[in-house]
PDB file of C-alpha atoms and ligand atoms in Angstrom:
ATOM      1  CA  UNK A  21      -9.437  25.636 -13.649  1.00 86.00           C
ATOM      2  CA  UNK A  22      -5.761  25.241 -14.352  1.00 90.00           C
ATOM      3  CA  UNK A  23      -3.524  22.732 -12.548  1.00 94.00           C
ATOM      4  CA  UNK A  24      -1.399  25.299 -10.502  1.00 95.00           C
ATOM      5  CA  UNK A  25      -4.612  27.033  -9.482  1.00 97.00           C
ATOM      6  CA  UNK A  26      -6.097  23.650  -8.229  1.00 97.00           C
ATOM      7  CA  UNK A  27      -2.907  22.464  -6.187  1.00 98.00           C
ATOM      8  CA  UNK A  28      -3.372  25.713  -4.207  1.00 98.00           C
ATOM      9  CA  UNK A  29      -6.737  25.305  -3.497  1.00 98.00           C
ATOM     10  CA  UNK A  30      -5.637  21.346  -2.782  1.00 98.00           C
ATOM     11  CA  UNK A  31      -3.138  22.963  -0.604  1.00 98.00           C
ATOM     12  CA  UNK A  32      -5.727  25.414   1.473  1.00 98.00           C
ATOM     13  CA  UNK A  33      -7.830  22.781   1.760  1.00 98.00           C
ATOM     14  CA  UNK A  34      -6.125  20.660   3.482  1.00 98.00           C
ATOM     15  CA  UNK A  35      -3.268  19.805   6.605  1.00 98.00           C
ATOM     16  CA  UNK A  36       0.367  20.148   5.817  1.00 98.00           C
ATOM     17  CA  UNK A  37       1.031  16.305   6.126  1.00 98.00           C
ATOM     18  CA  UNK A  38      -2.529  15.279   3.660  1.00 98.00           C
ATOM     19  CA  UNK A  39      -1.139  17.877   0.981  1.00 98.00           C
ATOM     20  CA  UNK A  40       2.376  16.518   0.591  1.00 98.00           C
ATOM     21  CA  UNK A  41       0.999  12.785   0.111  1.00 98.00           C
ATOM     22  CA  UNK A  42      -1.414  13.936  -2.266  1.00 98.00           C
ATOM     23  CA  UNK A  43       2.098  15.353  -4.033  1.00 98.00           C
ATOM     24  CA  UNK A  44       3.580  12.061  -3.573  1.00 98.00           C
ATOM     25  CA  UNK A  45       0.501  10.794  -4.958  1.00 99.00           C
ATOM     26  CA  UNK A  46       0.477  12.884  -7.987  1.00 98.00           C
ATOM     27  CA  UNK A  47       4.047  12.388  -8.956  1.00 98.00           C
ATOM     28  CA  UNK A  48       4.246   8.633  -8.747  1.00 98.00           C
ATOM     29  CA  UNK A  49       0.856   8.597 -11.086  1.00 98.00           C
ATOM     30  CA  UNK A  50       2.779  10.704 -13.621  1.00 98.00           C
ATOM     31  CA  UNK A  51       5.386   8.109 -13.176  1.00 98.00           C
ATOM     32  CA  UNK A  52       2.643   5.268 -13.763  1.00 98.00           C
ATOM     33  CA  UNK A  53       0.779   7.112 -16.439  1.00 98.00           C
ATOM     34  CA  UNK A  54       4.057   7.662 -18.856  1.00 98.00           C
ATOM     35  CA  UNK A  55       5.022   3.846 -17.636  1.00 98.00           C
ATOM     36  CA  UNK A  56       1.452   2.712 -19.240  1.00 98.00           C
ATOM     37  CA  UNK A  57       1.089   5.336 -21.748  1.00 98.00           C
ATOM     38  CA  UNK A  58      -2.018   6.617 -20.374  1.00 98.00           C
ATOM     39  CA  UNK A  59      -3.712   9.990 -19.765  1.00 98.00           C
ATOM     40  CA  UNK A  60      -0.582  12.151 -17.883  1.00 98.00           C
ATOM     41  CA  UNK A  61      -3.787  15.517 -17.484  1.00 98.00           C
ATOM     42  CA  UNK A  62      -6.352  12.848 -16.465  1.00 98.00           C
ATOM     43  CA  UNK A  63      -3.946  11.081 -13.456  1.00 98.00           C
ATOM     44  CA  UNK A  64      -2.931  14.777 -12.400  1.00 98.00           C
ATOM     45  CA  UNK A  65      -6.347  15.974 -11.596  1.00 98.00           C
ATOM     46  CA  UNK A  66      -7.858  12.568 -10.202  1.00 98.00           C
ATOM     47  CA  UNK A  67      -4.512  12.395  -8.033  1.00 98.00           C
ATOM     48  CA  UNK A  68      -4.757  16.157  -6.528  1.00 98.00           C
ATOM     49  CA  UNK A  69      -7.635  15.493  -5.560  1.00 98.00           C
ATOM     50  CA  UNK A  70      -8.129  12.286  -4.065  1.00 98.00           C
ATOM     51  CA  UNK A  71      -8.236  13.093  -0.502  1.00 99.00           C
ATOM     52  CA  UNK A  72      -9.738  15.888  -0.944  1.00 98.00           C
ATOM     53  CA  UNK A  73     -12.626  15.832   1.189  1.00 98.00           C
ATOM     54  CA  UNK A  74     -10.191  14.462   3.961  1.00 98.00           C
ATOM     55  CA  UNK A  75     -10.015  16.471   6.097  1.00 98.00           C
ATOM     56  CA  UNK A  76     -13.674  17.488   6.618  1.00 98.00           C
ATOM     57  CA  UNK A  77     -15.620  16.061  10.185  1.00 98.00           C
ATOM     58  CA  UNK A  78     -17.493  13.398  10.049  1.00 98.00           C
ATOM     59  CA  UNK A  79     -20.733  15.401  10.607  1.00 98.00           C
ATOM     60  CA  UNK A  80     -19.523  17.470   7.061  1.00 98.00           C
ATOM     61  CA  UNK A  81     -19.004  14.013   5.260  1.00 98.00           C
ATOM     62  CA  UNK A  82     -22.218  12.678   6.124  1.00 98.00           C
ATOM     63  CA  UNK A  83     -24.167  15.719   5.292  1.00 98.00           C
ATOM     64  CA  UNK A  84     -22.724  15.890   2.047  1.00 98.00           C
ATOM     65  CA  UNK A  85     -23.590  12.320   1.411  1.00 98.00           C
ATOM     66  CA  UNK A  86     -26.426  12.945   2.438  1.00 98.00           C
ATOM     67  CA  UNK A  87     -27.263  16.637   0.712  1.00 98.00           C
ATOM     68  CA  UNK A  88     -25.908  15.270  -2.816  1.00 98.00           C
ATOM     69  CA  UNK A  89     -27.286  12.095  -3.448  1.00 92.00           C
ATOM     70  CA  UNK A  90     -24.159   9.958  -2.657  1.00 98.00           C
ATOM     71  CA  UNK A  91     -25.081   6.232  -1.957  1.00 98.00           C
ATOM     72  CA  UNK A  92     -26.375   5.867   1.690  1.00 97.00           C
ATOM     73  CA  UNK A  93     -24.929   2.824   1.920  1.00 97.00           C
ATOM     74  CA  UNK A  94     -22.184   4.072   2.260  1.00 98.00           C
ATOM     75  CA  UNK A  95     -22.874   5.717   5.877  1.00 98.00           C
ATOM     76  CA  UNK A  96     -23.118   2.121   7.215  1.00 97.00           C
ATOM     77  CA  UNK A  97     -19.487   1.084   6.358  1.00 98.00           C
ATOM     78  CA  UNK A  98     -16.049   3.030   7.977  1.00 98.00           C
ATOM     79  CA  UNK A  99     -15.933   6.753   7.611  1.00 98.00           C
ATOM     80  CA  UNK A 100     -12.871   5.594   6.152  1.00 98.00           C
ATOM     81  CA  UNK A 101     -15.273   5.394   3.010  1.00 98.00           C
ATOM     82  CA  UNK A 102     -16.842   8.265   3.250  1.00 98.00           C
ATOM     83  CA  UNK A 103     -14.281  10.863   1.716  1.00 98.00           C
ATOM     84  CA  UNK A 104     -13.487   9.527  -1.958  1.00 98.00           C
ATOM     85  CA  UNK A 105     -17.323  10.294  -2.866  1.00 98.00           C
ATOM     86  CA  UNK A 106     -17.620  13.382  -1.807  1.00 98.00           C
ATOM     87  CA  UNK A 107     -14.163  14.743  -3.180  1.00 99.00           C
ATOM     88  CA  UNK A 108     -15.810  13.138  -6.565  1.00 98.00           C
ATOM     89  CA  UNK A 109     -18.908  14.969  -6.242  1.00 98.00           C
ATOM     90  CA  UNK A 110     -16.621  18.445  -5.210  1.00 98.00           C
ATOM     91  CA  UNK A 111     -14.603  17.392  -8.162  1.00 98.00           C
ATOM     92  CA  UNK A 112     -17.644  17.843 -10.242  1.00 98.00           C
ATOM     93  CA  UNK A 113     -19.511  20.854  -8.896  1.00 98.00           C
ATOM     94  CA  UNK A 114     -16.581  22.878  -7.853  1.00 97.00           C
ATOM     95  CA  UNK A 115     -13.977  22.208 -10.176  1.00 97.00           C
ATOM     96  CA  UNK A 116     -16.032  21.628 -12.998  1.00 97.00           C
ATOM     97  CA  UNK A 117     -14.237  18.437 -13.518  1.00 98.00           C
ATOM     98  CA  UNK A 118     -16.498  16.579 -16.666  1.00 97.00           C
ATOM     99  CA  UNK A 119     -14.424  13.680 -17.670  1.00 98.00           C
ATOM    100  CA  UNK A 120     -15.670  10.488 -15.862  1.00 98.00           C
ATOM    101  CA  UNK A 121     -12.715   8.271 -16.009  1.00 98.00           C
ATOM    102  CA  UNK A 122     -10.867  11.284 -13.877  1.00 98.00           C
ATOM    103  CA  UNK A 123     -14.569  11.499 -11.250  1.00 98.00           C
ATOM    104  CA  UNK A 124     -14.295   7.619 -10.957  1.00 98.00           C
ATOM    105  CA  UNK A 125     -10.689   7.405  -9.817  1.00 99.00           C
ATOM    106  CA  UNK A 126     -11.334   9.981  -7.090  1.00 99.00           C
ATOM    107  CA  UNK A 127     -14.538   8.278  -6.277  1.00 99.00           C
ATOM    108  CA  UNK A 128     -13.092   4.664  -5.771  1.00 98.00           C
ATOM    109  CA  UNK A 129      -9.674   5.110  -4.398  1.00 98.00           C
ATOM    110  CA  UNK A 130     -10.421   3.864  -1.322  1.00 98.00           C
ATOM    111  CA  UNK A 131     -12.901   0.677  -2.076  1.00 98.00           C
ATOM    112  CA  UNK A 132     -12.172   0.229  -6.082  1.00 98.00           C
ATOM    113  CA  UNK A 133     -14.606  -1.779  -7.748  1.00 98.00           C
ATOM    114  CA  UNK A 134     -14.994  -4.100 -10.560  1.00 98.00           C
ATOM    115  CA  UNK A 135     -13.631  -2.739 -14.525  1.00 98.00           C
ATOM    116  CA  UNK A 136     -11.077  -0.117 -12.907  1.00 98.00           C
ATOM    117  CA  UNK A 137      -9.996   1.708 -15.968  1.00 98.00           C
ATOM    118  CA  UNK A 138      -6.127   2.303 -16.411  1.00 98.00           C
ATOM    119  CA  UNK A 139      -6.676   5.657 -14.775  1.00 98.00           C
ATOM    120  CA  UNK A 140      -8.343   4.307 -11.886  1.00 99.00           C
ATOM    121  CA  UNK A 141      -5.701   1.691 -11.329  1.00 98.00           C
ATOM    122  CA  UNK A 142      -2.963   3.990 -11.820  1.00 99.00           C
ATOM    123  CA  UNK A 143      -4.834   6.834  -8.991  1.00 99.00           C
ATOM    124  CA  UNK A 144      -5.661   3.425  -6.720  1.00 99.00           C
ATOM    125  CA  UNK A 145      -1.974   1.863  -6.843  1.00 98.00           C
ATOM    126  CA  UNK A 146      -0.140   5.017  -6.177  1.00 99.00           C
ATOM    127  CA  UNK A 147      -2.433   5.975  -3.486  1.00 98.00           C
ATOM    128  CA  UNK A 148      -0.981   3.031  -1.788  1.00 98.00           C
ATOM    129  CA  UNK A 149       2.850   2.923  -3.097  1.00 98.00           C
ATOM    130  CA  UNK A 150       3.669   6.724  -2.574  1.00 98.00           C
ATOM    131  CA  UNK A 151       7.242   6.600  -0.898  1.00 98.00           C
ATOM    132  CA  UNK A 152       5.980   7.919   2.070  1.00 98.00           C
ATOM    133  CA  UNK A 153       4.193   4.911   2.766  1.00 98.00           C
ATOM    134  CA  UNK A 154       5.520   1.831   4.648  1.00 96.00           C
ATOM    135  CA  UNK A 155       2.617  -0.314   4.650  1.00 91.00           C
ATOM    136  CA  UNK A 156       3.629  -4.278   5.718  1.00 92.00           C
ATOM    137  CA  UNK A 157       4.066  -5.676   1.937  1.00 95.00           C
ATOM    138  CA  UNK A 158       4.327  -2.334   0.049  1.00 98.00           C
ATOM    139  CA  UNK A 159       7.551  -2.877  -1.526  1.00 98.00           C
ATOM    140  CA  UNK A 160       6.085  -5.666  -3.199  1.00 98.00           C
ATOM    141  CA  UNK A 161       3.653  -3.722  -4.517  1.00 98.00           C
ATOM    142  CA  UNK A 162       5.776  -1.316  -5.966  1.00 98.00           C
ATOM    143  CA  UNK A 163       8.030  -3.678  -7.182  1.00 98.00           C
ATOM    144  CA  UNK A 164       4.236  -4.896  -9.686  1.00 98.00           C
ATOM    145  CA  UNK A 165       3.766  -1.897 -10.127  1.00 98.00           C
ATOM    146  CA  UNK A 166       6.322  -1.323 -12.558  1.00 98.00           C
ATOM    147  CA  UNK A 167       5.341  -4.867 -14.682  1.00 98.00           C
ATOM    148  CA  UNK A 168       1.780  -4.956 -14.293  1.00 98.00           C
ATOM    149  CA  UNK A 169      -0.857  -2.670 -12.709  1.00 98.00           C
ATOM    150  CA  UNK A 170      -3.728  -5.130 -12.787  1.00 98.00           C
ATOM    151  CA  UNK A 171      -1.595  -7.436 -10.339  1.00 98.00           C
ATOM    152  CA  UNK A 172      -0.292  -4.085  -8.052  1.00 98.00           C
ATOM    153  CA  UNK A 173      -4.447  -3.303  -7.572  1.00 98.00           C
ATOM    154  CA  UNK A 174      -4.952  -6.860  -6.956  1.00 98.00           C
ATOM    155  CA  UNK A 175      -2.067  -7.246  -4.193  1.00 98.00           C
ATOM    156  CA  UNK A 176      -3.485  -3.599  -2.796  1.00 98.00           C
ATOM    157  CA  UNK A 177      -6.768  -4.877  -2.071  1.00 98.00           C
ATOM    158  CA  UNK A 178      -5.503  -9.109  -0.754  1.00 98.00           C
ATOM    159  CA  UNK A 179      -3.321  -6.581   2.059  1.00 98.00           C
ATOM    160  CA  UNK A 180      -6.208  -4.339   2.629  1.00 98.00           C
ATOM    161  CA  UNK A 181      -8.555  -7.080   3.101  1.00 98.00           C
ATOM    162  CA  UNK A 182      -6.150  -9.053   5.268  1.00 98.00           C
ATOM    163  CA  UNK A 183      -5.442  -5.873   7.424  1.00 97.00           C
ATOM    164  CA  UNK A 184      -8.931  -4.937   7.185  1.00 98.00           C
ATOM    165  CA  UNK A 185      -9.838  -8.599   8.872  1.00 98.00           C
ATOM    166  CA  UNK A 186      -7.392  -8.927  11.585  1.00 98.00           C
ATOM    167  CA  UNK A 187      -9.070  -5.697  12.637  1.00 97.00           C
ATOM    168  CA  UNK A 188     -12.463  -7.500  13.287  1.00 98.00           C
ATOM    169  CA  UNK A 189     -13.623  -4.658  10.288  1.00 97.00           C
ATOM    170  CA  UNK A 190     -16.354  -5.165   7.457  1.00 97.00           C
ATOM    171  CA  UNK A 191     -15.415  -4.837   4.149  1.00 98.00           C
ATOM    172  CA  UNK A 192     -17.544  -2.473   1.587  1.00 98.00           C
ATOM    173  CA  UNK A 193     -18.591  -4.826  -1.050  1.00 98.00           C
ATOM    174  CA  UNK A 194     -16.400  -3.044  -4.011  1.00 98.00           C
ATOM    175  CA  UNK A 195     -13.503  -4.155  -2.598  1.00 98.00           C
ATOM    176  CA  UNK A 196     -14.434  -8.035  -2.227  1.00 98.00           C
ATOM    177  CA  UNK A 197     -15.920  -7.442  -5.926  1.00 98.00           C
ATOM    178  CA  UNK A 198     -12.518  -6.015  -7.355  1.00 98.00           C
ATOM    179  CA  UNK A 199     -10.371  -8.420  -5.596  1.00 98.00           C
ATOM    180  CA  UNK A 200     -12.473 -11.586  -6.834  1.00 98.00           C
ATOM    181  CA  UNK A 201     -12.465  -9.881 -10.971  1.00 98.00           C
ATOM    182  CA  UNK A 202      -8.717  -9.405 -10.362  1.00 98.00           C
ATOM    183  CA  UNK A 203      -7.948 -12.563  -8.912  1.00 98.00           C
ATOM    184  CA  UNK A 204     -10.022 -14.457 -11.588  1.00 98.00           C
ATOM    185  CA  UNK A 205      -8.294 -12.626 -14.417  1.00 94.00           C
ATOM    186  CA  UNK A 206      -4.889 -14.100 -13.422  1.00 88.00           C
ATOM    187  CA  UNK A 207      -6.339 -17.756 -13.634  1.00 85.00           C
ATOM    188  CA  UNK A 208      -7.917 -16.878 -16.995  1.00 80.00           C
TER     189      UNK A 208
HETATM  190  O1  DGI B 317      -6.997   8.446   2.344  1.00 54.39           O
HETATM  191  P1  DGI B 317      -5.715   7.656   2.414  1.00 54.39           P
HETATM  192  O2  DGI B 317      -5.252   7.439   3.824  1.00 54.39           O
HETATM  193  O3  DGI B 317      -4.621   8.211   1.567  1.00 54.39           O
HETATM  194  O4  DGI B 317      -5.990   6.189   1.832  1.00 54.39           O
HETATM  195  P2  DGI B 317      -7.401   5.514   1.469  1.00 54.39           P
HETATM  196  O5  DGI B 317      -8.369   6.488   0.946  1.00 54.39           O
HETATM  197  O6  DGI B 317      -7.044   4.362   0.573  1.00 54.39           O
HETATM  198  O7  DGI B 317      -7.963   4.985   2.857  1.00 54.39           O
HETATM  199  C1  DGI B 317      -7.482   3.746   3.253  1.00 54.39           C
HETATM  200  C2  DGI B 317      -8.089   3.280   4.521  1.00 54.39           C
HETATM  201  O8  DGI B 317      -9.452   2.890   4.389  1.00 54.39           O
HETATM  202  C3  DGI B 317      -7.312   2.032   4.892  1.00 54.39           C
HETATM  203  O9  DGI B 317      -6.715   2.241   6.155  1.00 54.39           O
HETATM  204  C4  DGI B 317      -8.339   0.951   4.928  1.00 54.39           C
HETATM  205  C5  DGI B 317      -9.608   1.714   5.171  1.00 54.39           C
HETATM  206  N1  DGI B 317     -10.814   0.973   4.861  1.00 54.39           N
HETATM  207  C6  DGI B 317     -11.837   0.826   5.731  1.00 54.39           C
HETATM  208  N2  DGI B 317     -12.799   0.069   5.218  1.00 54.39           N
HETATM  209  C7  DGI B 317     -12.400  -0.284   3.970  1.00 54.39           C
HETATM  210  C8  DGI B 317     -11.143   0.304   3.735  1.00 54.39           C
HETATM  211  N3  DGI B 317     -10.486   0.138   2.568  1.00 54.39           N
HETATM  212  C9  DGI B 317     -11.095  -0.629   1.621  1.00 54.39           C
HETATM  213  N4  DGI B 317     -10.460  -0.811   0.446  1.00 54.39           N
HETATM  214  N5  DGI B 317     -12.318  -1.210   1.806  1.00 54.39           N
HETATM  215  C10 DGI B 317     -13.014  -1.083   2.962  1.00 54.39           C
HETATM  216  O10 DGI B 317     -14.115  -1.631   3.121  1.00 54.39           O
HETATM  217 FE1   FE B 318      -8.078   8.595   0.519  1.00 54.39          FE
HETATM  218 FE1   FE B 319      -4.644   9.246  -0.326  1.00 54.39          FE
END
């Protein structure tokens, strides 16, 4: 399926307010993706459709976790969770999406995990920096952005954790796993 003809069914899919951050989304991972030299086709997709299953109910989410093998585990951590999966596994089945690099971004946008790829750190960061975000800290994330991606992720998950914390939440296990790699990396 060709680009246009997936932003309209991004668009269909979901609420007025979801489609123009995934936009936002999309543009500032071109901007990351020329920045790095990395995959400009391979950002696109993964950032279009991100949030795509975000606007399904909770009952839909769970049934599709359920229904196509998605990690069960899953179900006992925040719904919050639940969405990046199963836009993945729509990703796959629907819009015949085979490049994995592209599946794992939109599967760990929320969480990450350990060995992001470029394309998975570029999907992840901009998720977060988008300029219609105004997240406590998120200027200094885009301000790492720009010099070094590994250290943007990193920050990402230290204020997601922190915020994540103060509100008495768990944490999935990815995320403690990706902060740790990319917290030991700078020391290395
Ligand atoms: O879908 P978006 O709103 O664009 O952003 P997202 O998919 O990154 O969702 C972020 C929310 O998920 C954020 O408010 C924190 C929440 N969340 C809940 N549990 C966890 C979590 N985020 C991470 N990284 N890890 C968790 O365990
Ligand atoms: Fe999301
Ligand atoms: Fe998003």
């Amino acid at each position: 399926m060709k680009l246009h003809k997936i932003r309209e069914e991004v668009k269909k899919e979901l609420s007025n307010d979801r489609y123009e951050h995934t936009i936002r989304v999309y543009e500032t991972a071109i901007e990351l993706a020329t920045l790095y030299d990395e995959s400009v086709e391979k950002v696109s997709l993964a950032a279009l459709l991100h949030d795509y299953a975000k606007c399904q109910t909770d009952r839909e989410l769970k049934d599709n976790i359920e229904k196509h093998d998605l990690p069960r585990q899953l179900l006992h951590y925040n719904k919050e969770l639940w969405h990046g999966p199963v836009a993945a596994m729509i990703a796959k089945k629907t819009f015949r999406i085979t490049d994995v690099d592209t599946i794992n971004a939109i599967y760990y946008h929320t969480t990450g995990r350990e060995q992001m790829s470029n394309v998975e750190l570029i999907v992840f960061v901009s998720d977060y920096i988008e300029p219609g975000r105004q997240f406590p800290g998120v200027e200094e994330v885009r301000q790492l952005a720009k010099v070094d991606l590994k250290k943007a992720a990193r920050k990402v998950l230290q204020n997601t954790i922190i915020f994540l914390l103060k509100k008495d939440a768990t944490i999935y296990p990815d995320t403690f796993l990706a902060y740790n790699e990319l917290t030991n990396n700078l020391k290395e």
